PDB file of C-alpha atoms and ligand atoms in Angstrom:
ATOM      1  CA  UNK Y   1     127.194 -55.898  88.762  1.00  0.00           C
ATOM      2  CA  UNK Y   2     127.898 -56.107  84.908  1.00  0.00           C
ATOM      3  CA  UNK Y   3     127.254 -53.035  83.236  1.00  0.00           C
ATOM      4  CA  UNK Y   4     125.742 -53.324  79.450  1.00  0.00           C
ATOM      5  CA  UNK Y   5     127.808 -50.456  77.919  1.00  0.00           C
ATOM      6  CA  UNK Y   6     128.037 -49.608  73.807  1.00  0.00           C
ATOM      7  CA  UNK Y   7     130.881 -46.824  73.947  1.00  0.00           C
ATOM      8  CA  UNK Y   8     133.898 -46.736  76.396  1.00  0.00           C
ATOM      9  CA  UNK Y   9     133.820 -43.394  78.957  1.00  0.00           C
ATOM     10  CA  UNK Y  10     137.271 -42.261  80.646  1.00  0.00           C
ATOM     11  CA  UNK Y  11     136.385 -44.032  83.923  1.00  0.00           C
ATOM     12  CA  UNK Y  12     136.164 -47.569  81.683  1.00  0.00           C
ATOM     13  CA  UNK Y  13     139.460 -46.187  79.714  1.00  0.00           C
ATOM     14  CA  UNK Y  14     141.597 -45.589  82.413  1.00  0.00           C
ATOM     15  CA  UNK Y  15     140.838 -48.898  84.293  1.00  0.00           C
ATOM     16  CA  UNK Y  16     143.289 -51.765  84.720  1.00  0.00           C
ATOM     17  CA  UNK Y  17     141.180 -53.624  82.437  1.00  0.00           C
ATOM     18  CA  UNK Y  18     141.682 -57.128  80.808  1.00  0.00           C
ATOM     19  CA  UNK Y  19     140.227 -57.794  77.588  1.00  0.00           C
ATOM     20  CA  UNK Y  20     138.194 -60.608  75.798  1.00  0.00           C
ATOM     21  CA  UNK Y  21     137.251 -59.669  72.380  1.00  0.00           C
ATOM     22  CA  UNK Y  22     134.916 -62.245  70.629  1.00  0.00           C
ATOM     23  CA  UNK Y  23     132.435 -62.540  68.248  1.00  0.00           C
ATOM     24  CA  UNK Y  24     129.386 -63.735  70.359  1.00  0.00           C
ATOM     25  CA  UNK Y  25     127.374 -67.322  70.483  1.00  0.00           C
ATOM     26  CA  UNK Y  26     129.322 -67.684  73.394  1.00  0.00           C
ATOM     27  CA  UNK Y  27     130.222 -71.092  74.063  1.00  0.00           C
ATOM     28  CA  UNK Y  28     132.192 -73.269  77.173  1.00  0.00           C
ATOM     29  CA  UNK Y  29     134.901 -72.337  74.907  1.00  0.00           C
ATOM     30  CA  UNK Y  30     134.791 -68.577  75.815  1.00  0.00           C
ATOM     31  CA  UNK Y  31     133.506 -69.085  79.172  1.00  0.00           C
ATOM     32  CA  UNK Y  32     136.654 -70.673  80.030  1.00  0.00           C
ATOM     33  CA  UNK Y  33     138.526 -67.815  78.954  1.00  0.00           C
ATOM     34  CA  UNK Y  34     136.260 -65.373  81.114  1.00  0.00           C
ATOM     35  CA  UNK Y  35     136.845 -67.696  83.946  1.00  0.00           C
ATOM     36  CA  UNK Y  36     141.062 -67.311  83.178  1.00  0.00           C
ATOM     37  CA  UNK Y  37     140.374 -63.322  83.293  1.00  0.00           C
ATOM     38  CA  UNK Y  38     138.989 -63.202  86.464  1.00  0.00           C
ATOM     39  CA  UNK Y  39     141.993 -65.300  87.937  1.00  0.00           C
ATOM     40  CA  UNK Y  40     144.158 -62.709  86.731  1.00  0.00           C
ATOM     41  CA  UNK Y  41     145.148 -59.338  88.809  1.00  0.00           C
ATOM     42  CA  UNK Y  42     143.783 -57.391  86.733  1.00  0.00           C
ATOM     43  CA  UNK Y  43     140.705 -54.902  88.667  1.00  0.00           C
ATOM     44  CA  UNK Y  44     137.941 -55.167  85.748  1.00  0.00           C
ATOM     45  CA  UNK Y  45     136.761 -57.576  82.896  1.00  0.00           C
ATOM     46  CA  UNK Y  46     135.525 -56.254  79.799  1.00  0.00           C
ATOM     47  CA  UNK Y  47     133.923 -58.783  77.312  1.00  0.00           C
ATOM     48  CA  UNK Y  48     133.374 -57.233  73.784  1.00  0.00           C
ATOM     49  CA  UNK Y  49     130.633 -59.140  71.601  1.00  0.00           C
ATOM     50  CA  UNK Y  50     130.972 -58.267  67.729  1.00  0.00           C
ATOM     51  CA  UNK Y  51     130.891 -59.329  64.711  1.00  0.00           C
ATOM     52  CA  UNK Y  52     133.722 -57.723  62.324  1.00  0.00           C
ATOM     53  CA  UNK Y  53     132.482 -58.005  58.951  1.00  0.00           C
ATOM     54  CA  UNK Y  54     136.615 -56.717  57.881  1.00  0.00           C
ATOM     55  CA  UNK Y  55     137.705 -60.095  58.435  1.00  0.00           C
ATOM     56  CA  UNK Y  56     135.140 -62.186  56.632  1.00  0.00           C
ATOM     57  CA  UNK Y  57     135.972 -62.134  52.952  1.00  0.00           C
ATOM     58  CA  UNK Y  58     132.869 -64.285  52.162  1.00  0.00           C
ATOM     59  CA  UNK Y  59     129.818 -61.994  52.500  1.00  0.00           C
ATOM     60  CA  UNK Y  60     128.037 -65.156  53.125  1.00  0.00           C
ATOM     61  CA  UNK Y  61     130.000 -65.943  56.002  1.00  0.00           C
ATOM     62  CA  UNK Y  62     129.134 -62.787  57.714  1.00  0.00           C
ATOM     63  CA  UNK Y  63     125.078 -62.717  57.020  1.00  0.00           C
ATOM     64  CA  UNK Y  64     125.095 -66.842  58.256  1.00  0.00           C
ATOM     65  CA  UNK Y  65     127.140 -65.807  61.564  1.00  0.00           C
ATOM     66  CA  UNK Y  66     125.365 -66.745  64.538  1.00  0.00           C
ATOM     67  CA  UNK Y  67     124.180 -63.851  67.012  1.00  0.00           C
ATOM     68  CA  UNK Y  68     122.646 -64.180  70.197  1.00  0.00           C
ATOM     69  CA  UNK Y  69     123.353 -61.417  72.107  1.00  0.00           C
ATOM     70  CA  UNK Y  70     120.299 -61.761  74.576  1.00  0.00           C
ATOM     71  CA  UNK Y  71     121.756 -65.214  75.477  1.00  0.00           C
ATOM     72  CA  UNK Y  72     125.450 -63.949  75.608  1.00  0.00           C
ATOM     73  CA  UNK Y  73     124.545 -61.341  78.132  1.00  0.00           C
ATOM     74  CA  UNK Y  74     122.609 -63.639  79.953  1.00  0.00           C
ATOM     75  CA  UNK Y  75     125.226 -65.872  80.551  1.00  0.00           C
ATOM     76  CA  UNK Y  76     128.102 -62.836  81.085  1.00  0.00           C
ATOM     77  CA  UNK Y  77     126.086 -61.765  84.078  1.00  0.00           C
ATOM     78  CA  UNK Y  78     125.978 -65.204  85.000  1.00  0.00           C
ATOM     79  CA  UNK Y  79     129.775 -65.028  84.822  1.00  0.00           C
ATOM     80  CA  UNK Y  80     129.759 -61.717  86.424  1.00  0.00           C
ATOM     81  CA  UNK Y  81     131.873 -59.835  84.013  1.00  0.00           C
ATOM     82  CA  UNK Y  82     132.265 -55.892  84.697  1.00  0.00           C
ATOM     83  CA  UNK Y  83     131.242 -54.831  81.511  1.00  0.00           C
ATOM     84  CA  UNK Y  84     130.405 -56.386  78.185  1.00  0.00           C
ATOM     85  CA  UNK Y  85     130.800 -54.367  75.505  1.00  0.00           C
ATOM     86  CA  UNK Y  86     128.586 -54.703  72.436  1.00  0.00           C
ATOM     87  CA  UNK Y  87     129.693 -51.450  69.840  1.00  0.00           C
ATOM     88  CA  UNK Y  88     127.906 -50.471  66.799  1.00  0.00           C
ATOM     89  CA  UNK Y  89     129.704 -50.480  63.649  1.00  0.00           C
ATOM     90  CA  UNK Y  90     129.636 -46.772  63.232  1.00  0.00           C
ATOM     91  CA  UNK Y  91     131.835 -46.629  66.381  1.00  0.00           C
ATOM     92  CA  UNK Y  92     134.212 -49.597  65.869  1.00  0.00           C
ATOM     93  CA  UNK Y  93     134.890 -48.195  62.134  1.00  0.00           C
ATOM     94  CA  UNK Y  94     133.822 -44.265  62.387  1.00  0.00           C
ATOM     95  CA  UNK Y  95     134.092 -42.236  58.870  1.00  0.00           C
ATOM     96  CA  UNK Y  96     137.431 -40.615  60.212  1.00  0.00           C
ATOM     97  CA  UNK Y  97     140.684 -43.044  59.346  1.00  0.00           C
ATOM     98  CA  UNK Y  98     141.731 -45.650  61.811  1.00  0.00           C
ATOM     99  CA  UNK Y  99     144.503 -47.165  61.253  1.00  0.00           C
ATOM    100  CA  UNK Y 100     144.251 -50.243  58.971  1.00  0.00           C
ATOM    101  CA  UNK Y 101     146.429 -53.319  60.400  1.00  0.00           C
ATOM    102  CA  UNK Y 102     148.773 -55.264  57.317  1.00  0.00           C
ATOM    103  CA  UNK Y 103     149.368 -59.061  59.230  1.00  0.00           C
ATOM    104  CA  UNK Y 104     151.668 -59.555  56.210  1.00  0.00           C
ATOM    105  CA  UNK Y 105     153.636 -62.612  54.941  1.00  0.00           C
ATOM    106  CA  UNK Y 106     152.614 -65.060  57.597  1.00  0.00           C
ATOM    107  CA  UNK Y 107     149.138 -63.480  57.393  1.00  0.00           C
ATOM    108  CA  UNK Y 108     149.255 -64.360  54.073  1.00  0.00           C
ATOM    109  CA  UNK Y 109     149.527 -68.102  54.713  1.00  0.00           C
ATOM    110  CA  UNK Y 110     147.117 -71.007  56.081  1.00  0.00           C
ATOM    111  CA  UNK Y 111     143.811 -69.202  57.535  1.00  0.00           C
ATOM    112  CA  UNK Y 112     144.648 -65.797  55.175  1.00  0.00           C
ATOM    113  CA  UNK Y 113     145.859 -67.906  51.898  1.00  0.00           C
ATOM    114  CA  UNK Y 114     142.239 -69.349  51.745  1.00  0.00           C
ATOM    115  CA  UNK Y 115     140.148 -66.187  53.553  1.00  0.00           C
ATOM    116  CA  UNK Y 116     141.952 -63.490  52.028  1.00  0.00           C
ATOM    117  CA  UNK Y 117     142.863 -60.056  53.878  1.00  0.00           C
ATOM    118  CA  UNK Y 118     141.144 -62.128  57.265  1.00  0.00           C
ATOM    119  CA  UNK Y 119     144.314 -61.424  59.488  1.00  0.00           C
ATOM    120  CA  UNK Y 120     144.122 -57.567  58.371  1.00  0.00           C
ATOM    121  CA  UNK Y 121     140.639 -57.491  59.677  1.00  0.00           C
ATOM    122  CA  UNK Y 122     141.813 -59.039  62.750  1.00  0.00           C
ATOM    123  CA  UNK Y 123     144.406 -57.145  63.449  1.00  0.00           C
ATOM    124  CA  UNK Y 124     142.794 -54.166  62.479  1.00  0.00           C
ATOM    125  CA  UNK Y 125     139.429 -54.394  64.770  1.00  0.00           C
ATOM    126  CA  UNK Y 126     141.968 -55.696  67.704  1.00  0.00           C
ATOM    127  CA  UNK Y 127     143.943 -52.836  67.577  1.00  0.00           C
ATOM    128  CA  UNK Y 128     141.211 -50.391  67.389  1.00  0.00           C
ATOM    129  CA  UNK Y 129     139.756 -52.328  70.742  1.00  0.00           C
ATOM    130  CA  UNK Y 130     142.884 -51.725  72.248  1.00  0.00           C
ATOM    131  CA  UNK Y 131     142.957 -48.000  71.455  1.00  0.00           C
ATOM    132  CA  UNK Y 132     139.223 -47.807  72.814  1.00  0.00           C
ATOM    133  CA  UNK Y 133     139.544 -49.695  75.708  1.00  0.00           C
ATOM    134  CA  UNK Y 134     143.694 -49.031  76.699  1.00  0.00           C
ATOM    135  CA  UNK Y 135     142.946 -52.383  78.400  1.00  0.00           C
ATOM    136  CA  UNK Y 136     146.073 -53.854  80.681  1.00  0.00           C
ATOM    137  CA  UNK Y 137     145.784 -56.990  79.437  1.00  0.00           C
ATOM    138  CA  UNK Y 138     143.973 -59.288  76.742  1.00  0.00           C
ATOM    139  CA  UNK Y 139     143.423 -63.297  76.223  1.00  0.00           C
ATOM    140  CA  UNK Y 140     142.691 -65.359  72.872  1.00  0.00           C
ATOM    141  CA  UNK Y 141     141.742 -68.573  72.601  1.00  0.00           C
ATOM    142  CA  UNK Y 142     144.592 -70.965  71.534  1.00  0.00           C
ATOM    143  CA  UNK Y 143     141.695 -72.532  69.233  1.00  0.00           C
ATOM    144  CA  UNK Y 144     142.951 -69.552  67.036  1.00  0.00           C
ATOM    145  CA  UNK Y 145     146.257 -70.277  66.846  1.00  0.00           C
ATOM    146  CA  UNK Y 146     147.308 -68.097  63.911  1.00  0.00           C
ATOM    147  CA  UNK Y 147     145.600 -65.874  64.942  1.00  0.00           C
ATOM    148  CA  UNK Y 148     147.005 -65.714  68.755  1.00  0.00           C
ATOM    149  CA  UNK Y 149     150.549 -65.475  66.626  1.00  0.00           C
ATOM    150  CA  UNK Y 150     149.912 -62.260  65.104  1.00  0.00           C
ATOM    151  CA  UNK Y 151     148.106 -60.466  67.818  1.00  0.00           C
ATOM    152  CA  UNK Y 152     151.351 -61.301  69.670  1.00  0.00           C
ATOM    153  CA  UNK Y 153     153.552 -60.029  67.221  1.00  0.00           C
ATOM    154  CA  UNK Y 154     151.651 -57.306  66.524  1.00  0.00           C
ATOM    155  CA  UNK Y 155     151.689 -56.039  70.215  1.00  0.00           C
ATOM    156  CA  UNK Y 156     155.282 -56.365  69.868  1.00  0.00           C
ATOM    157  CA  UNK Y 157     155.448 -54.466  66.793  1.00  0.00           C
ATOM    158  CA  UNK Y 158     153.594 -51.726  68.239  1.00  0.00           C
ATOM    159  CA  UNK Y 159     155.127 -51.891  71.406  1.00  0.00           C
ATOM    160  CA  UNK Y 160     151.804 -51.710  73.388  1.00  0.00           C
ATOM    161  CA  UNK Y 161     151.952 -52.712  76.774  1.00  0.00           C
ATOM    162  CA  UNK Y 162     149.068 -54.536  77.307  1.00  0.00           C
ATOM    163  CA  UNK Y 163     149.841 -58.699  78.693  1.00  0.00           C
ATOM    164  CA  UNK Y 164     148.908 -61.205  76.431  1.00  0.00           C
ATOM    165  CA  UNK Y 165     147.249 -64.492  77.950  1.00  0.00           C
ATOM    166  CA  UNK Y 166     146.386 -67.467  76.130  1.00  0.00           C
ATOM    167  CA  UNK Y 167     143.537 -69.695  76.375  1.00  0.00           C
ATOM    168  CA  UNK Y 168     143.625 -73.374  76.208  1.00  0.00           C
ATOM    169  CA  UNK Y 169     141.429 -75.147  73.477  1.00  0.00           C
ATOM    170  CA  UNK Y 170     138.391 -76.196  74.783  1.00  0.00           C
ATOM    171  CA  UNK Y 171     136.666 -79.221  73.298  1.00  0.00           C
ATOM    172  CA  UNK Y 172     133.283 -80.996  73.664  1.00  0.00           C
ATOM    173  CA  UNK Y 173     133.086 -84.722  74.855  1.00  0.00           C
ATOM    174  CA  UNK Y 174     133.859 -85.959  71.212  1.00  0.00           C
ATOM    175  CA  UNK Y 175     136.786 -84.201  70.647  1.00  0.00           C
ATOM    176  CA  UNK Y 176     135.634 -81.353  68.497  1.00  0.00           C
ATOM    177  CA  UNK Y 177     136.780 -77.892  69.247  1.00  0.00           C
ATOM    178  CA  UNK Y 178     134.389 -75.965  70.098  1.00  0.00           C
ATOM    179  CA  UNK Y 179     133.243 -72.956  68.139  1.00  0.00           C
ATOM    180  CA  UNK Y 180     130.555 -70.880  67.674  1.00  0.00           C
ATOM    181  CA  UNK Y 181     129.701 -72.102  63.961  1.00  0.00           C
ATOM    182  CA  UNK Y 182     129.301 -75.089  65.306  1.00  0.00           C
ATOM    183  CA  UNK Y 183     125.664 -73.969  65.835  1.00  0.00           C
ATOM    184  CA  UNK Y 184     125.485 -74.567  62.155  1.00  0.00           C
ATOM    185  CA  UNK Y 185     125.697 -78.366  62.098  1.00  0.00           C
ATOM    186  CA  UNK Y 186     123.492 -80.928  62.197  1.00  0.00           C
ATOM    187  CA  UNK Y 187     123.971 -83.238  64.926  1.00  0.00           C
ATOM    188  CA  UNK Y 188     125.247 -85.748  62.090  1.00  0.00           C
ATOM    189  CA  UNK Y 189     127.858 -83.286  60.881  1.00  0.00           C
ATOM    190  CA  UNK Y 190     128.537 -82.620  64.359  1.00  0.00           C
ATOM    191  CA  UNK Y 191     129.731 -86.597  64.409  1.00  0.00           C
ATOM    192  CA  UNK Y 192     131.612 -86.266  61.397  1.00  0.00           C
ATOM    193  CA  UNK Y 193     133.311 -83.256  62.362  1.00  0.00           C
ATOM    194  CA  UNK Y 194     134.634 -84.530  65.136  1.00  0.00           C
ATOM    195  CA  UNK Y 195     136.574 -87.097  62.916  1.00  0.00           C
ATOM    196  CA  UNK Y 196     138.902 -83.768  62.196  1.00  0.00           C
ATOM    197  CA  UNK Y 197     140.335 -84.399  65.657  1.00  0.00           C
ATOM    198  CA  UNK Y 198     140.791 -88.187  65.644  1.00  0.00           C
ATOM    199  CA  UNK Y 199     142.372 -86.990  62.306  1.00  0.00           C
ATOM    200  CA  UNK Y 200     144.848 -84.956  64.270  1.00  0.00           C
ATOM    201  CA  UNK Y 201     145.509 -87.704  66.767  1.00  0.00           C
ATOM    202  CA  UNK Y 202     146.290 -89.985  64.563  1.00  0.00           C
ATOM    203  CA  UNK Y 203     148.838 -87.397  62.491  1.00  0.00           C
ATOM    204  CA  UNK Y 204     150.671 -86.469  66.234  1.00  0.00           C
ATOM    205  CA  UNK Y 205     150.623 -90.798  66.637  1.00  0.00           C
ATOM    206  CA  UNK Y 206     152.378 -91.090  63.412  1.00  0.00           C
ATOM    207  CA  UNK Y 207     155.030 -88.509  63.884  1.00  0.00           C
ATOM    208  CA  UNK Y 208     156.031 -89.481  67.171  1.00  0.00           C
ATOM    209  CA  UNK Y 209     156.928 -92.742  65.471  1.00  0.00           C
ATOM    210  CA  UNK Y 210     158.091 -91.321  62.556  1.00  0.00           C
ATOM    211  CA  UNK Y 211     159.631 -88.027  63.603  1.00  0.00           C
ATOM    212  CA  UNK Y 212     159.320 -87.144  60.043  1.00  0.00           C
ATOM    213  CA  UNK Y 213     157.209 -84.065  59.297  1.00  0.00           C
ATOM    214  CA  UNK Y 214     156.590 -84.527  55.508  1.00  0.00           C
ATOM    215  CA  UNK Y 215     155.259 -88.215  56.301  1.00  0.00           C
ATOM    216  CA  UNK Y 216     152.992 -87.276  58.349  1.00  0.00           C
ATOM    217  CA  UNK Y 217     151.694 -84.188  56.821  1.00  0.00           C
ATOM    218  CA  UNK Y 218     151.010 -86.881  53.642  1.00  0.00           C
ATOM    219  CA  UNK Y 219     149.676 -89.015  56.343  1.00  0.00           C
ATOM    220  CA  UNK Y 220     146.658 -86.750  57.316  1.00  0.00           C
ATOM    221  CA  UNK Y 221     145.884 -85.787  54.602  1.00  0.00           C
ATOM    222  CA  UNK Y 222     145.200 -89.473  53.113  1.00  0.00           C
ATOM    223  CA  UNK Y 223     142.853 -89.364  56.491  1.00  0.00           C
ATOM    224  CA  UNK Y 224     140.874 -86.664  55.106  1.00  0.00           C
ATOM    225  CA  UNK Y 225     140.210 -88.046  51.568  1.00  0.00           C
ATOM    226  CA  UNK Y 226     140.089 -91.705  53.026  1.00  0.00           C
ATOM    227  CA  UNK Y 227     137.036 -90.046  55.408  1.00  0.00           C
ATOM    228  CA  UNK Y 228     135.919 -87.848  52.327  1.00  0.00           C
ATOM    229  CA  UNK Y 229     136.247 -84.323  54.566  1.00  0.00           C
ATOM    230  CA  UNK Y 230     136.961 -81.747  52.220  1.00  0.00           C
ATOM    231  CA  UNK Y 231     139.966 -79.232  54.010  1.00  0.00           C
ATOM    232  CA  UNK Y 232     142.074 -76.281  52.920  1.00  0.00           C
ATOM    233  CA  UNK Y 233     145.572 -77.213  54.668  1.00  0.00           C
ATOM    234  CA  UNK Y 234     147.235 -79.498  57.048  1.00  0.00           C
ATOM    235  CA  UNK Y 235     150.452 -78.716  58.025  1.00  0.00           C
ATOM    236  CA  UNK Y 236     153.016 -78.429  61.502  1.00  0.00           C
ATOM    237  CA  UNK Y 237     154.644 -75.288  61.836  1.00  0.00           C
ATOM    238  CA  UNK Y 238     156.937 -73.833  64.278  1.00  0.00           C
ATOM    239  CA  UNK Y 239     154.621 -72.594  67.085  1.00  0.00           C
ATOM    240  CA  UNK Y 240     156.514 -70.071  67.595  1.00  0.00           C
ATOM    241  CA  UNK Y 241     157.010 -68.385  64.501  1.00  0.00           C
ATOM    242  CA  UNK Y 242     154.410 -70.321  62.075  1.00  0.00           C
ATOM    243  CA  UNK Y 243     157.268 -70.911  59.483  1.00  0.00           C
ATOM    244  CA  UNK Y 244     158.299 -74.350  58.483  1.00  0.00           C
ATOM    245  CA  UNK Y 245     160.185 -75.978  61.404  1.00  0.00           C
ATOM    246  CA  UNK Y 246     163.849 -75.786  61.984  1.00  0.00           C
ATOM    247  CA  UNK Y 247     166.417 -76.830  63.798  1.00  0.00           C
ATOM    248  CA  UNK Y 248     166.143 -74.419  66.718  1.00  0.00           C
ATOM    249  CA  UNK Y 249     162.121 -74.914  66.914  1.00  0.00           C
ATOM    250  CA  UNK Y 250     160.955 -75.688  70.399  1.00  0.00           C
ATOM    251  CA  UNK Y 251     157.369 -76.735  69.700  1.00  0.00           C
ATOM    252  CA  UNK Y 252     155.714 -78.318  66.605  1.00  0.00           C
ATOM    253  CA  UNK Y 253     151.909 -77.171  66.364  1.00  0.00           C
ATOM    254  CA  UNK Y 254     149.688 -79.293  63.531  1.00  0.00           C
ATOM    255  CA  UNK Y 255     146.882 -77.195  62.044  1.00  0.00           C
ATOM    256  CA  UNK Y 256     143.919 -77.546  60.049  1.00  0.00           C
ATOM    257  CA  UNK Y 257     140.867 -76.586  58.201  1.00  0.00           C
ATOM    258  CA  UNK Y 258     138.180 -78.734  56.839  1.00  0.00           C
ATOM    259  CA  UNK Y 259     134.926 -78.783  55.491  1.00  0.00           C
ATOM    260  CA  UNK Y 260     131.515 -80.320  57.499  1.00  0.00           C
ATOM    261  CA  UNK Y 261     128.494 -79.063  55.374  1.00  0.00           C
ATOM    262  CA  UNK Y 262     130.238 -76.877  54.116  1.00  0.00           C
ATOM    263  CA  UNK Y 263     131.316 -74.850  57.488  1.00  0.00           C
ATOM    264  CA  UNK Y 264     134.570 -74.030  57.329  1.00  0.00           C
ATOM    265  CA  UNK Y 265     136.525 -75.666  60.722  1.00  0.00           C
ATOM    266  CA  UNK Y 266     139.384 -74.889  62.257  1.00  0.00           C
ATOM    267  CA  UNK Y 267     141.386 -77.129  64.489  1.00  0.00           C
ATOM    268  CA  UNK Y 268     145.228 -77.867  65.787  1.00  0.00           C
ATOM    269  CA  UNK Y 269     147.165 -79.436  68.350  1.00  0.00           C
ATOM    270  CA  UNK Y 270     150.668 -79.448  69.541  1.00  0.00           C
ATOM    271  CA  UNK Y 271     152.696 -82.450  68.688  1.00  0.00           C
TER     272      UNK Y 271
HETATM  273  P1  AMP G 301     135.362 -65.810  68.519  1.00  0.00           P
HETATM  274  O1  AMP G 301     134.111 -65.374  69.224  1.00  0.00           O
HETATM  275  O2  AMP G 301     135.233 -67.071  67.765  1.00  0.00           O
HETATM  276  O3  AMP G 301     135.989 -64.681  67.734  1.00  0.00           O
HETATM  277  O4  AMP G 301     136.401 -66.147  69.671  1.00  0.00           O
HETATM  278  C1  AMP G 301     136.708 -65.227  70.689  1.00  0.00           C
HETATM  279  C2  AMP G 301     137.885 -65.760  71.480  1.00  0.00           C
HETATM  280  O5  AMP G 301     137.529 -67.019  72.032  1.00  0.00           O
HETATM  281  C3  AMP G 301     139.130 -65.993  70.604  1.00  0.00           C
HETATM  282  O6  AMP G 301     140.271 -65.601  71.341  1.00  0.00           O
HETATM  283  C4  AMP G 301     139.106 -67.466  70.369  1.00  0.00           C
HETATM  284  O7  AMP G 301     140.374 -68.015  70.145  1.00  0.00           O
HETATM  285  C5  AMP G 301     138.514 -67.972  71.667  1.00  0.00           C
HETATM  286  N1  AMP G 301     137.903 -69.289  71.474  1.00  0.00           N
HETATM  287  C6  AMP G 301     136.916 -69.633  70.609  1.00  0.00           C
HETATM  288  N2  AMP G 301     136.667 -70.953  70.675  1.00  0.00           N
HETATM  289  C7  AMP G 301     137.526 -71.464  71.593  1.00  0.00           C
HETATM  290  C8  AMP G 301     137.779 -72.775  72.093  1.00  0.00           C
HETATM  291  N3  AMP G 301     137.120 -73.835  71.671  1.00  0.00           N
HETATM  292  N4  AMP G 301     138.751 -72.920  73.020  1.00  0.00           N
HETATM  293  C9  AMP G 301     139.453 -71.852  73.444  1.00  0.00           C
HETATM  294  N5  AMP G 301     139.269 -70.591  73.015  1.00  0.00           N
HETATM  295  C10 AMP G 301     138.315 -70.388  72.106  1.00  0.00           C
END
């Protein structure tokens, strides 16, 4: 039975719980994740739903979020989830002081160079989860790849010992990842937004030929303005640090974010 709860009680607490925080709008994207948790030994799944208005630096952003919690619980029962946890705001961010996560320098870059302090509102709300909830274990998407990265280095850092899984990226029929603002576009921007991916494919095709990483970081972007999508970066990184590669890096990830009527997407793959 899946139990509807909006604070966490000593029984939840002490648990061997594993964790999927999200933001709602849940899509196949997150159901495949819920599907990974129950595969895992862990005893009980906890699904938070909400919407943390720390890491959106664009008030905007925040009001045009899509909610639909009635739906999301619908299809978490479906699921069969343990509990799904949907907090108010008073309780996530109470007037005494929690502690307020820096993601600094690689924070700083990609996702938070254009959405400033983001990372800091992830980290923050993720940590206080994980001080409410003590869960065992957590997963994030690998759709959020910078953010996986910190959250990883930031249970390091705080030597918790709660298991990190990762999620694959999950993407519709035409290639674009799947995400909850995609309930924004029109079914036309939907189309060209998919063009981000092909855009991505093409980059990985011409560095595997190339095996030159400033090539074909010129190479995708020409894609983007010969396609006319606006984006903030394209770049490959180390996967495993998110600095420029080196010579001891193991895997090359290529990331992105462009611009569909105006909806900021975000998208990468590993080359
Ligand atoms: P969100 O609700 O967007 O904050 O996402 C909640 C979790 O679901 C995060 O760990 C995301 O990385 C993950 N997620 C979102 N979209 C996808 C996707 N298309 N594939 C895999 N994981 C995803």
């Amino acid at each position: 039975m899946t139990k509807v709860i909006h604070k966490i009680n000593q029984e939840v607490y002490s648990e061997d719980t594993c964790l999927i925080p999200t933001m709602g709008s849940l899509h196949k994207g997150h159901t495949t994740l819920f599907e990974q948790a129950k595969a895992t030994p862990h005893a009980k799944i906890i699904v938070s739903i909400f919407v943390n208005r720390k890491q959106f630096n664009d008030k905007k952003d925040f009001d045009n979020y899509p909610i639909d919690i009635d739906n999301d619980i619908k299809l978490l029962e479906k699921v069969n989830v343990d509990y799904i946890f949907i907090p108010d705001e008073s309780y996530i961010y109470p007037n005494k002081k929690i502690l307020d996560v820096s993601s600094g320098a690689i924070g700083m870059q990609y996702e938070g160079k254009y959405r400033e302090g983001h990372f800091d509102g992830v980290l923050t709300v993720v940590n206080r989860l994980f001080e409410l909830i003590n869960p065992s274990a957590a997963i994030f998407g690998r759709k959020d790849a910078q953010q996986l990265f910190l959250i990883k280095e930031m249970v390091n850092q705080f030597k918790k010992n709660i298991k990190i899984y990762e999620g694959k990226l999950i993407r519709e029929t035409s290639g674009l990842a799947m995400s909850s603002r995609n309930l924004l576009l029109s079914d036309e921007a939907k189309k060209n937004a998919s063009n981000i991916y092909k855009i991505l494919l093409n980059t990985k095709n011409f560095y595997q030929n190339s095996k030159s990483i400033s090539k074909s970081v010129s190479h995708g972007k020409t894609l983007f303005e010969k396609m006319e999508i606006s984006y903030d970066y394209l770049d490959i990184v180390d996967v495993n640090s998110f600095r420029t590669p080196d010579k001891n890096t193991e895997k090359l990830l290529l990331i992105t974010a462009g611009y569909v009527e105006n909806i900021r997407l975000i998208d990468n793959l590993e080359i």
